[in-house]
PDB file of C-alpha atoms in Angstrom:
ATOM      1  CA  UNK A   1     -37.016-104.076-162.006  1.00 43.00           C
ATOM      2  CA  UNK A   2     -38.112-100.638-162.618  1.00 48.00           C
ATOM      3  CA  UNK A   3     -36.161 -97.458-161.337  1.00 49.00           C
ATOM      4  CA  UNK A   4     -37.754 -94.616-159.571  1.00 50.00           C
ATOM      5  CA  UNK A   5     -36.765 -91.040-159.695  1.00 52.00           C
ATOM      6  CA  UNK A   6     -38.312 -88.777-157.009  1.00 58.00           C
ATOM      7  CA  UNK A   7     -36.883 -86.317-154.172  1.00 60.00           C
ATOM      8  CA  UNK A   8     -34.321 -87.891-152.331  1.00 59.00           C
ATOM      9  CA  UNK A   9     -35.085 -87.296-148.797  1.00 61.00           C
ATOM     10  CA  UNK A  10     -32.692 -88.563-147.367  1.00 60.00           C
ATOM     11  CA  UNK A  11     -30.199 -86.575-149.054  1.00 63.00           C
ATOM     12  CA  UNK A  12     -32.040 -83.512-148.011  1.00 66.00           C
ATOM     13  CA  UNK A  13     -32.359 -84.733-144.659  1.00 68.00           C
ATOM     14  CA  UNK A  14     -28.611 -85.118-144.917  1.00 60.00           C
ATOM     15  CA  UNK A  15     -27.878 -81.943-146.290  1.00 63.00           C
ATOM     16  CA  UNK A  16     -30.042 -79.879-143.774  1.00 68.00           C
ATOM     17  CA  UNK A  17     -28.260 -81.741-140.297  1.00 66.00           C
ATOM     18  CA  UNK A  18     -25.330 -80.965-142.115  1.00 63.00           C
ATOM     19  CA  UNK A  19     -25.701 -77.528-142.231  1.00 70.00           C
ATOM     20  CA  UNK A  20     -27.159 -77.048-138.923  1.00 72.00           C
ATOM     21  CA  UNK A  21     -24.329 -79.061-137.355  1.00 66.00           C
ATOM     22  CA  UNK A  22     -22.062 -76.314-139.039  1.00 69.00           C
ATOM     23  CA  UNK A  23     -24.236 -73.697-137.482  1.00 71.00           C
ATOM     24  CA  UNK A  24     -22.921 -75.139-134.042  1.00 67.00           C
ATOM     25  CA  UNK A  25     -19.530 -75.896-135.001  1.00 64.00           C
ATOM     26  CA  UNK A  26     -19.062 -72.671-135.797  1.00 69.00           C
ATOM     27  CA  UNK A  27     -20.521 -71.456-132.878  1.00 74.00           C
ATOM     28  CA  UNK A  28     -18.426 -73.762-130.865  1.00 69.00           C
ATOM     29  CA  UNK A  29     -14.935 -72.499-132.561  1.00 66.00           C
ATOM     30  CA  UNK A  30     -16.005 -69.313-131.210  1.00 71.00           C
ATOM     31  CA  UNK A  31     -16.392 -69.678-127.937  1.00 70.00           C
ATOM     32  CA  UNK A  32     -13.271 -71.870-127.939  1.00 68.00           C
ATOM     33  CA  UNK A  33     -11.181 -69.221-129.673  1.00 68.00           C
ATOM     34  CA  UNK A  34     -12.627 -65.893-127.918  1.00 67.00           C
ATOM     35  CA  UNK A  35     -12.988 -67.900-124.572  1.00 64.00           C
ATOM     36  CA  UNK A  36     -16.365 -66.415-123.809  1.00 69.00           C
ATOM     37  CA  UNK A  37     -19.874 -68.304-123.472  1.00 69.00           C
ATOM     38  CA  UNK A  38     -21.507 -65.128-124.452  1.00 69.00           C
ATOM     39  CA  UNK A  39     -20.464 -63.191-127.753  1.00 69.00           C
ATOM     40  CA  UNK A  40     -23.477 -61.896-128.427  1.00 70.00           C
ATOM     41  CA  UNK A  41     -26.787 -60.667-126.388  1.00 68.00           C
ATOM     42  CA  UNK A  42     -28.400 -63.905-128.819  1.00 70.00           C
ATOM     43  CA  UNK A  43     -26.255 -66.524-127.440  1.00 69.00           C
ATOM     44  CA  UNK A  44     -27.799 -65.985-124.082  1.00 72.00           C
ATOM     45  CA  UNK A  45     -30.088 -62.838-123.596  1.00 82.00           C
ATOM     46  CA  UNK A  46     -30.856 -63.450-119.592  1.00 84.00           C
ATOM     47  CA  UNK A  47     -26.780 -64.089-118.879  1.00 79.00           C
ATOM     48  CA  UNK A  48     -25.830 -61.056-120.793  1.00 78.00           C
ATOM     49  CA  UNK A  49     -28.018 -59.045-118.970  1.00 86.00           C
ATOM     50  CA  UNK A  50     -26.623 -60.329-115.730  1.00 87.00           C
ATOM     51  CA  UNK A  51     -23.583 -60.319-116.396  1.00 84.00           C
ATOM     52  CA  UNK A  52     -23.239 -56.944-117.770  1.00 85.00           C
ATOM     53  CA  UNK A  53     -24.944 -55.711-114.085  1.00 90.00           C
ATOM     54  CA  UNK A  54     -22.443 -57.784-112.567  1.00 90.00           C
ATOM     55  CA  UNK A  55     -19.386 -56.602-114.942  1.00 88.00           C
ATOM     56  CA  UNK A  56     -20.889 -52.906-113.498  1.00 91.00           C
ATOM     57  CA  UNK A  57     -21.094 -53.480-110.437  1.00 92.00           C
ATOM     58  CA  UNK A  58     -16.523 -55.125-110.518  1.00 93.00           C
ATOM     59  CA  UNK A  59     -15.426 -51.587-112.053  1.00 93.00           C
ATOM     60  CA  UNK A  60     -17.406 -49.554-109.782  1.00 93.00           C
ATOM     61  CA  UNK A  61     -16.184 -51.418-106.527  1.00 94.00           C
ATOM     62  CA  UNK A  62     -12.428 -51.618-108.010  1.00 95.00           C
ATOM     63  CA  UNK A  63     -13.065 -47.813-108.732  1.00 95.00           C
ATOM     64  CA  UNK A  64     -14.090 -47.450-105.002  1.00 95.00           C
ATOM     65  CA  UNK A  65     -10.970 -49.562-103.930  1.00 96.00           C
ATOM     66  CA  UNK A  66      -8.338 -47.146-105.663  1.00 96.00           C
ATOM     67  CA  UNK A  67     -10.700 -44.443-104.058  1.00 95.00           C
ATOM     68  CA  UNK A  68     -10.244 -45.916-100.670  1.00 95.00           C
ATOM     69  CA  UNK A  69      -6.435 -46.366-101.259  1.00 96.00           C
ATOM     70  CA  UNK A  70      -5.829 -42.864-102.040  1.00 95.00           C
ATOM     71  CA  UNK A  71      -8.302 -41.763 -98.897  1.00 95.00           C
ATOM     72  CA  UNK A  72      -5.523 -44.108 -96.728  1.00 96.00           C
ATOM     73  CA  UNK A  73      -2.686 -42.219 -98.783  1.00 95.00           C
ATOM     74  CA  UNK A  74      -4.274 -38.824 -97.905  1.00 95.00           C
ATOM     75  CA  UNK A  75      -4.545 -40.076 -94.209  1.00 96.00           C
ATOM     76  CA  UNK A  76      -0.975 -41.505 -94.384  1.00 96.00           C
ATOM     77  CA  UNK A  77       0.419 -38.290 -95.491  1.00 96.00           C
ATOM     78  CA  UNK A  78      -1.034 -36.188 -93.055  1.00 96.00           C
ATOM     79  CA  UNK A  79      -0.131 -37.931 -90.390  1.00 97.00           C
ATOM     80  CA  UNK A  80       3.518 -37.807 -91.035  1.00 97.00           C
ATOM     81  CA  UNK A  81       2.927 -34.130 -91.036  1.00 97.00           C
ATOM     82  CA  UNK A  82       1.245 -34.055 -87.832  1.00 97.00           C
ATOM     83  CA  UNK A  83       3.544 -36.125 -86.285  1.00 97.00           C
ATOM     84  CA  UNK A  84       6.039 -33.398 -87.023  1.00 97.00           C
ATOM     85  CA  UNK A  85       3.669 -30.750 -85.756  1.00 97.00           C
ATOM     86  CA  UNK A  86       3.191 -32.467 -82.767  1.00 98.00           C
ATOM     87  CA  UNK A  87       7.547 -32.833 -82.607  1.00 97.00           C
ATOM     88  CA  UNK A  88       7.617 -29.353 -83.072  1.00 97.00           C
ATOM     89  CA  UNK A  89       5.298 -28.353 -80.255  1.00 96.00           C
ATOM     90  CA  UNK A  90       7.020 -30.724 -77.871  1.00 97.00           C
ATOM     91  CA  UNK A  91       9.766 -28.871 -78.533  1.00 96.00           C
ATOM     92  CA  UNK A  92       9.066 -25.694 -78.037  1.00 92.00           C
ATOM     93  CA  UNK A  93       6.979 -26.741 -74.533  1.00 93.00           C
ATOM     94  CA  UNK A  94      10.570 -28.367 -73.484  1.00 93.00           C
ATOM     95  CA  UNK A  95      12.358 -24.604 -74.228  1.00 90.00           C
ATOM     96  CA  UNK A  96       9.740 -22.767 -72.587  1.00 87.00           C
ATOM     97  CA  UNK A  97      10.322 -24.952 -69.526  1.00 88.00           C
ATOM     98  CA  UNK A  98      13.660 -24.229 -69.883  1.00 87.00           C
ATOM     99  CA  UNK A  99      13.376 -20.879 -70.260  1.00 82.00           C
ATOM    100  CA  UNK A 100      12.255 -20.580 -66.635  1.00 80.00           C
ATOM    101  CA  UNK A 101      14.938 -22.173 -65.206  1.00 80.00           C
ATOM    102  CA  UNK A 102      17.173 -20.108 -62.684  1.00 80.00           C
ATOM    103  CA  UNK A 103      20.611 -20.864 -64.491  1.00 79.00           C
ATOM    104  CA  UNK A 104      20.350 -18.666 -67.563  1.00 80.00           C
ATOM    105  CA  UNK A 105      21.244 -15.481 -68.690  1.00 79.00           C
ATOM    106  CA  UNK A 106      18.844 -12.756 -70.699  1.00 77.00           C
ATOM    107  CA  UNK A 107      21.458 -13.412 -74.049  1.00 83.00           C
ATOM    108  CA  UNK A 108      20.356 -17.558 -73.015  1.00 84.00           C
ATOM    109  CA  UNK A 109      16.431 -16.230 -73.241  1.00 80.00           C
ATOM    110  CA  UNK A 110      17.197 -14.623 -75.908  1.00 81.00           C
ATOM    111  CA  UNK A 111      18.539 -17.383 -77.841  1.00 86.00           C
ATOM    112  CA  UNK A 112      16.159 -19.951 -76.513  1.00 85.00           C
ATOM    113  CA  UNK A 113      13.168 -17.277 -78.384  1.00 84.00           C
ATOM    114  CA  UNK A 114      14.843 -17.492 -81.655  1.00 88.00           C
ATOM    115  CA  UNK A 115      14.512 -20.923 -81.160  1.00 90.00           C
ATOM    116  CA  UNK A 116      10.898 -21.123 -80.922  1.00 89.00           C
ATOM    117  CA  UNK A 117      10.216 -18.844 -82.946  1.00 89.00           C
ATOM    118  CA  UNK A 118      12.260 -20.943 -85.752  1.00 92.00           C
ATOM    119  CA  UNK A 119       9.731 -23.477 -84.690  1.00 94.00           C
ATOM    120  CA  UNK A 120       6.710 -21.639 -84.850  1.00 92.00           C
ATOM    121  CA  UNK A 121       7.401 -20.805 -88.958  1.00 93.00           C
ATOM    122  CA  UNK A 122       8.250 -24.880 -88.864  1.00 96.00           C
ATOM    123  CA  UNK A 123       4.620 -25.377 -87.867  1.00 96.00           C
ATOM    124  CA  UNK A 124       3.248 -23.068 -90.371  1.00 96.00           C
ATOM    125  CA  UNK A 125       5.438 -24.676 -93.148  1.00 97.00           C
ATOM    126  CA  UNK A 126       4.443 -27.975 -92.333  1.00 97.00           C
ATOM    127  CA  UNK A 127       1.009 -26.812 -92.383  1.00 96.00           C
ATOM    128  CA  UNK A 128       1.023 -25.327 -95.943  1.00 96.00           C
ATOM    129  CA  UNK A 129       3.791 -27.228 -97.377  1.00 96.00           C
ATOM    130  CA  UNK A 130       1.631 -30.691 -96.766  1.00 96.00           C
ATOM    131  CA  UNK A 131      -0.612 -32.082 -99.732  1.00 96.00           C
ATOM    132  CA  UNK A 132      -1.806 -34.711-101.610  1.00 94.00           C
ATOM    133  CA  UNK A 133      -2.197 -34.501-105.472  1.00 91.00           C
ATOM    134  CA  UNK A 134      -1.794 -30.712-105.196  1.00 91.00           C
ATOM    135  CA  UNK A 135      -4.359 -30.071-102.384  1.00 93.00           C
ATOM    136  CA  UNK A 136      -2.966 -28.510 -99.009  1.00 95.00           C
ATOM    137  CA  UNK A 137      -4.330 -30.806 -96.268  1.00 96.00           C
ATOM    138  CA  UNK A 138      -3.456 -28.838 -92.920  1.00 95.00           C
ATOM    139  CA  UNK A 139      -5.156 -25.550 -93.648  1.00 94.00           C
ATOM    140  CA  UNK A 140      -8.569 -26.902 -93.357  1.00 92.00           C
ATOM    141  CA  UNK A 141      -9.524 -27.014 -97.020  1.00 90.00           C
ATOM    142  CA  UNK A 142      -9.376 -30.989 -96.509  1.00 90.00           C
ATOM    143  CA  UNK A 143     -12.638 -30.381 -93.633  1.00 88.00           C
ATOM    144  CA  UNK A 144     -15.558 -32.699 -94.435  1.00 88.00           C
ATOM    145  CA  UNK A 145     -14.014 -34.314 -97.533  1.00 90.00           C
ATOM    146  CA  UNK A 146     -16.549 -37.015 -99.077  1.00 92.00           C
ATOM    147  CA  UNK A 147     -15.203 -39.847-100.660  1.00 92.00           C
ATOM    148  CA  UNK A 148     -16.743 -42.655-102.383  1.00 93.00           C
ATOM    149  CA  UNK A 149     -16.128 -46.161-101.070  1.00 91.00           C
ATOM    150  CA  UNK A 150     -18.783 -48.370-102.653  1.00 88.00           C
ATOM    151  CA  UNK A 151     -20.643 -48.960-106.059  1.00 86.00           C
ATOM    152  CA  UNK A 152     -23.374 -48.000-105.238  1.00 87.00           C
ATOM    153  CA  UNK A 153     -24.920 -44.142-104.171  1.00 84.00           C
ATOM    154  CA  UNK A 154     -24.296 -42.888-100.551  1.00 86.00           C
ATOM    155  CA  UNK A 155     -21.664 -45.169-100.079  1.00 89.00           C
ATOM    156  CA  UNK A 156     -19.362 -42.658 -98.720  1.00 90.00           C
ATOM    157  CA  UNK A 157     -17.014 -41.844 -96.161  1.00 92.00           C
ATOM    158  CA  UNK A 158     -15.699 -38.636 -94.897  1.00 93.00           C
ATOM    159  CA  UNK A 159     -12.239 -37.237 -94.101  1.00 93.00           C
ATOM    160  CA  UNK A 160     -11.916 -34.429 -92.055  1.00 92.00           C
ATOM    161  CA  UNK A 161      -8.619 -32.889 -91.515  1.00 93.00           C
ATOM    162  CA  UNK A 162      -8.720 -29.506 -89.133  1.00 93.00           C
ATOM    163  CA  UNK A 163      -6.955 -26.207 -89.519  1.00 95.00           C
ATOM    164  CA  UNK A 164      -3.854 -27.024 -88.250  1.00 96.00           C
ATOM    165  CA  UNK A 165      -1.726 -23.916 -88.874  1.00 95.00           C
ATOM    166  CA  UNK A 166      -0.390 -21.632 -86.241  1.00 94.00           C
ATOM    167  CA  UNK A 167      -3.046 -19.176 -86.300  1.00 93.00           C
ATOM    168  CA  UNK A 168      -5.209 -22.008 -85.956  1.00 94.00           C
ATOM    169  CA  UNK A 169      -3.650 -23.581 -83.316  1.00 94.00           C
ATOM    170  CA  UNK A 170      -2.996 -20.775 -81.260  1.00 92.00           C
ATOM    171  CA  UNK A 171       0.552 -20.434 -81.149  1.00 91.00           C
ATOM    172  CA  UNK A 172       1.549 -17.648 -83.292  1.00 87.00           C
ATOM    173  CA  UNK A 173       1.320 -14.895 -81.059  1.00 78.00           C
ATOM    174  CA  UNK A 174       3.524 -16.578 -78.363  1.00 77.00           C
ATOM    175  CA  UNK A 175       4.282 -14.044 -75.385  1.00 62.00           C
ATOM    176  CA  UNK A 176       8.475 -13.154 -76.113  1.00 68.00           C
ATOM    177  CA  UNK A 177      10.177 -14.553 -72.955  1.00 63.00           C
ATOM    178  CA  UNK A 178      10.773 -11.943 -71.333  1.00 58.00           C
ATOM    179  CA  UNK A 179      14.707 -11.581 -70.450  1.00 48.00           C
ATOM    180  CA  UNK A 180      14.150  -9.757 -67.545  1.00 50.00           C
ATOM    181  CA  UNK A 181      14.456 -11.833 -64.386  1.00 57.00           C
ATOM    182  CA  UNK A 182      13.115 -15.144 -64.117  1.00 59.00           C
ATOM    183  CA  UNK A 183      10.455 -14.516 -62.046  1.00 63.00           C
ATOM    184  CA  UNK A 184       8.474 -12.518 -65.146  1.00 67.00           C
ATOM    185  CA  UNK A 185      10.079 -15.342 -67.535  1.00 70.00           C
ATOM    186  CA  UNK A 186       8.443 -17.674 -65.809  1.00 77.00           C
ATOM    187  CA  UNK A 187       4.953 -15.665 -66.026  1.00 77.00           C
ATOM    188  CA  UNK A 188       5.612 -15.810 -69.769  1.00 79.00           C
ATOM    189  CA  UNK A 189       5.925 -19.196 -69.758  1.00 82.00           C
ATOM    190  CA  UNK A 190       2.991 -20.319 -68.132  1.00 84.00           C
ATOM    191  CA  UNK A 191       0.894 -18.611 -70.486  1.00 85.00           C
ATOM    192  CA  UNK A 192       2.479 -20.088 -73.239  1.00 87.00           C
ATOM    193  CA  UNK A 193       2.919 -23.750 -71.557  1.00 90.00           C
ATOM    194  CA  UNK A 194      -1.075 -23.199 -71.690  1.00 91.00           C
ATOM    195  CA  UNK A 195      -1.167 -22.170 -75.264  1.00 92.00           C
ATOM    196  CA  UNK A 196       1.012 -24.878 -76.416  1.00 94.00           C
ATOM    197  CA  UNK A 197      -0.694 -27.449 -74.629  1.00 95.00           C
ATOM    198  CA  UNK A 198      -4.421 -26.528 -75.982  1.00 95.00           C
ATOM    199  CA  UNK A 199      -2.192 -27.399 -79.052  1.00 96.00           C
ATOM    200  CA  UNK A 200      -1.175 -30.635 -78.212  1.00 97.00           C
ATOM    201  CA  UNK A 201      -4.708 -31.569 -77.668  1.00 97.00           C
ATOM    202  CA  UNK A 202      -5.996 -30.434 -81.318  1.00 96.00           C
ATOM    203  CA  UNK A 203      -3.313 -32.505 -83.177  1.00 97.00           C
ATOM    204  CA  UNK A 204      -4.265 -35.618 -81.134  1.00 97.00           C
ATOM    205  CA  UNK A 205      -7.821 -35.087 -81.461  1.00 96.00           C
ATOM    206  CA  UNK A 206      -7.176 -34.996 -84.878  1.00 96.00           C
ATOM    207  CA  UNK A 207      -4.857 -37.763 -85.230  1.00 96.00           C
ATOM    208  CA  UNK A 208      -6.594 -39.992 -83.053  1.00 96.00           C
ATOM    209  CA  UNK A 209      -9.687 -39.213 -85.691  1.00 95.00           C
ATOM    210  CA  UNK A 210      -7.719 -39.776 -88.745  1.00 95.00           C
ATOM    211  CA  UNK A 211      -6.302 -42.782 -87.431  1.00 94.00           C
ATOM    212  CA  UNK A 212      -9.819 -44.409 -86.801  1.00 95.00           C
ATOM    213  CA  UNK A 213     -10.526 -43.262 -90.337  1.00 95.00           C
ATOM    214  CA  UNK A 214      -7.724 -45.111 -92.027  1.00 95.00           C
ATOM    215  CA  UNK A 215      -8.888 -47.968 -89.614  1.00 95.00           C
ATOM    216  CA  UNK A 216     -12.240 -48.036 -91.081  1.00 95.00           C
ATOM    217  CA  UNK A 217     -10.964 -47.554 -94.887  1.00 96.00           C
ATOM    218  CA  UNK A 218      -8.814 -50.586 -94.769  1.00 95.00           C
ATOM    219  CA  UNK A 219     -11.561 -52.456 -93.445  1.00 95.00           C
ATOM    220  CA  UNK A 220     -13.552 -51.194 -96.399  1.00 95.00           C
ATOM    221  CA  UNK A 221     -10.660 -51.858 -98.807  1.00 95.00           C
ATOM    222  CA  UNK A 222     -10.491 -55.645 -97.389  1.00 95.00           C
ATOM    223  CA  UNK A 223     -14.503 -55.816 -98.349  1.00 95.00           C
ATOM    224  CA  UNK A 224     -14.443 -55.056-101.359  1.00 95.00           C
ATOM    225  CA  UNK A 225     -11.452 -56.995-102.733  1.00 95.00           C
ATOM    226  CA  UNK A 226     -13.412 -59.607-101.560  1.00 95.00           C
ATOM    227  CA  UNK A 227     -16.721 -58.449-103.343  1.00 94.00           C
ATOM    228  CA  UNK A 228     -14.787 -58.048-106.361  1.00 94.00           C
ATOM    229  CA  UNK A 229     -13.371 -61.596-106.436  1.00 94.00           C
ATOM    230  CA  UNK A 230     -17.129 -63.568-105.628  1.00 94.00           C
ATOM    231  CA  UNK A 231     -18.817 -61.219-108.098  1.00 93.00           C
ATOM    232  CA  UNK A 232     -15.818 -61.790-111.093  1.00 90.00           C
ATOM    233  CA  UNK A 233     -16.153 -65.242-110.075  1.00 89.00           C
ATOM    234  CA  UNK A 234     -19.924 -65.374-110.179  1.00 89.00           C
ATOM    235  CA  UNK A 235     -19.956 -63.281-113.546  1.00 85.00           C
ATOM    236  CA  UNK A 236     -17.107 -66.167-114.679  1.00 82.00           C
ATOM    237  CA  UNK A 237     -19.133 -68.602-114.340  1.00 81.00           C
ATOM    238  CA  UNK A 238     -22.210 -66.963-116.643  1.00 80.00           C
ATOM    239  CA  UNK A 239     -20.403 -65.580-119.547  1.00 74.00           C
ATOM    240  CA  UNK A 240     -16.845 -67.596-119.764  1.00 70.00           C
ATOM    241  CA  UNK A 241     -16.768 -71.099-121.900  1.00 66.00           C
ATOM    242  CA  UNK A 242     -15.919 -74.386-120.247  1.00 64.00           C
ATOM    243  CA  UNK A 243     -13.516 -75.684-122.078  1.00 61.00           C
ATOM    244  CA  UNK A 244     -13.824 -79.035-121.493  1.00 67.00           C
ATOM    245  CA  UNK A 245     -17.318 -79.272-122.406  1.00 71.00           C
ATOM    246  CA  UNK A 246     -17.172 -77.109-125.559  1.00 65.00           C
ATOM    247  CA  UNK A 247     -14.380 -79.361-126.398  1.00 70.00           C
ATOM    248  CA  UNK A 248     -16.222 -82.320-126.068  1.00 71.00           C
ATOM    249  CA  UNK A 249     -19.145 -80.969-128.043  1.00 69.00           C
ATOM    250  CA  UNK A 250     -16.424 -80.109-131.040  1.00 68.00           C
ATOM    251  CA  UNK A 251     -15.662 -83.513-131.385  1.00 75.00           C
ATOM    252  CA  UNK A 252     -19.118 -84.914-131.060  1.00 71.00           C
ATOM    253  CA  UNK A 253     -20.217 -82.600-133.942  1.00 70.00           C
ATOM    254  CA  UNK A 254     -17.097 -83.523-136.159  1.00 73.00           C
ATOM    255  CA  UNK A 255     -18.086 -86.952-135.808  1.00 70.00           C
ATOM    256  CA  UNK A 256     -21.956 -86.185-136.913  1.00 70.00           C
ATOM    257  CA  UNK A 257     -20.461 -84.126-139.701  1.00 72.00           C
ATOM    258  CA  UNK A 258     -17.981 -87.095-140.957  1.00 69.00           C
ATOM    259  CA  UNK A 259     -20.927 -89.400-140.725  1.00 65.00           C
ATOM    260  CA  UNK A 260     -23.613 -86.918-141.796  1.00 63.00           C
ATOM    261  CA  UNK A 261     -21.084 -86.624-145.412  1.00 67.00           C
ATOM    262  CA  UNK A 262     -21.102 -90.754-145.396  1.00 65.00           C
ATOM    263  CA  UNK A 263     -24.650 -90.622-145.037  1.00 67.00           C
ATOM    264  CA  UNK A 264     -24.875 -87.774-148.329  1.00 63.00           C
ATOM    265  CA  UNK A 265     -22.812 -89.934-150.435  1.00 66.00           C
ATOM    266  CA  UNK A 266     -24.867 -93.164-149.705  1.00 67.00           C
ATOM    267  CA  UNK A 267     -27.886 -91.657-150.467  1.00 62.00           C
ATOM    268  CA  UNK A 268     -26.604 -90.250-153.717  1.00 63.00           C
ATOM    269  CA  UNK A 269     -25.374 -93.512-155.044  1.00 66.00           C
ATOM    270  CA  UNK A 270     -29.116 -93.888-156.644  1.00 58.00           C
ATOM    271  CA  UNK A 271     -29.704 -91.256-158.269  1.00 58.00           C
ATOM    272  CA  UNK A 272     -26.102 -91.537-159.853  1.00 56.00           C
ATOM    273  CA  UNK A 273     -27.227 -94.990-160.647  1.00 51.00           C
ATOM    274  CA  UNK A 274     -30.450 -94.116-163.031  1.00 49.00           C
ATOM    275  CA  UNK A 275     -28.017 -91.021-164.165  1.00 52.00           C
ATOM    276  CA  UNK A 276     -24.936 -93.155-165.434  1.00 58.00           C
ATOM    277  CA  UNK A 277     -27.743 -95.511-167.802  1.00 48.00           C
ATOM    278  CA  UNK A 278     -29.353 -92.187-169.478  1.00 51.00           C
ATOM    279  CA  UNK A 279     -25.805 -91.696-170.781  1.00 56.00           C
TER     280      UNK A 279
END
């Protein structure tokens, strides 16, 4: 019986599934450990890609759903205000109606214009005093505000908050009731009934706007939560690593490994055989 010596291919053979099965063990552990499919643009070149437009597009919409949130803040804010604008002018409308009743005296008049014009300065406080972040919202430097709702360019929607000071409104150069007789108080007050109603109008115009705004913006806000949650689930799906089947695929390759080492040894045996009788 005669004894050859020549490469052992098998061994090699061996040897090489070995090594790549270690290749994709280790690959394997590392999706398993770092929970993501994709740790490298190599592991898959098209799904990185996509997912990195995708993983875009989730911060700029969650960018443009703080934006939105801050526009309904802004909106929130100055409609508290005008509510108390629109308070104030109420007010000084019911006093001016007073003031031409028949029952009062001048010092009455007198008192009821200290009144208003305590309310007047009210309106002009409430007008600069009202901001957001440090800008002044009622002074008309918050006209034609753009603000971005969307991920992409031009998605935009615009705020615009009027003037609504006293100047602007018209109602800081209220006639003085005049404490006369009532007869000229009431000419007094029917000019200023007039002014203070054209007043009225402009803060519900521009409440009645706002409101439709902050309508619209938590429409927009409902959107793109929902964009957000099918795109992170879509991008899920590309780049994060199923468990169950990298798990699976551990095992299976532990197995090849355990029987690609039985496999080394057997084919070893020969060689080791002719080696041991040269000794």
């Amino acid at each position: 019986m005669s004894l050859n010596v020549n490469t052992n291919m098998v061994s090699l053979l061996a040897v090489q599934g070995m090594s790549n099965n270690n290749k994709s063990l280790s690959k394997t552990f590392q999706r398993l450990i770092s929970g993501a499919r994709i740790n490298n643009a190599g592991d898959d070149p098209s799904g990185m890609s996509v997912s990195t437009r995708l993983a875009s597009r989730i911060r700029g919409s969650n960018a443009a759903i703080r934006n939105a949130q801050d526009a309904v803040s802004v909106t929130q804010v100055a409609d508290a205000a005008m509510e108390e604008t629109t308070n104030a002018l109420q007010k000084m409308r019911e006093i001016m109606v007073t003031a031409a009743g028949p029952g009062l005296s001048s010092a009455d008049r007198v008192g009821l214009q200290t009144e208003i014009d305590g309310l007047v300065s009210e309106i002009q406080r409430i007008a600069t005093g009202t901001t957001f972040n440090g800008k002044t919202l009622l002074t008309g430097s918050f006209s034609g505000q753009q603000i971005q709702i969307g991920a992409d360019g031009g998605d935009y929607i615009e705020i615009d908050i009027s003037a609504l000071s006293t100047g602007a409104l018209g109602v800081d150069a209220l006639d003085t009731i005049d404490v006369a007789t009532v007869n000229d108080a009431v000419t007094v007050v029917d000019t200023n009934l007039t002014a203070i109603d054209a007043a009225l109008s402009v803060v519900t115009d521009v409440r009645s706007s706002l409101g439709a705004v902050q309508n619209r913006l938590s429409s927009v806000i409902t959107g793109l939560e929902t964009l957000v949650a099918a795109t992170t689930e879509s991008r899920s799906r590309i780049v994060d690593t199923d468990i169950a089947s990298e798990v699976a695929a551990m095992t299976s390759m532990q197995i090849k490994q355990q029987v690609g080492a039985a496999i080394l040894a057997q084919a070893n045996q020969g060689p080791m055989a002719i080696l041991s009788l040269l000794k």
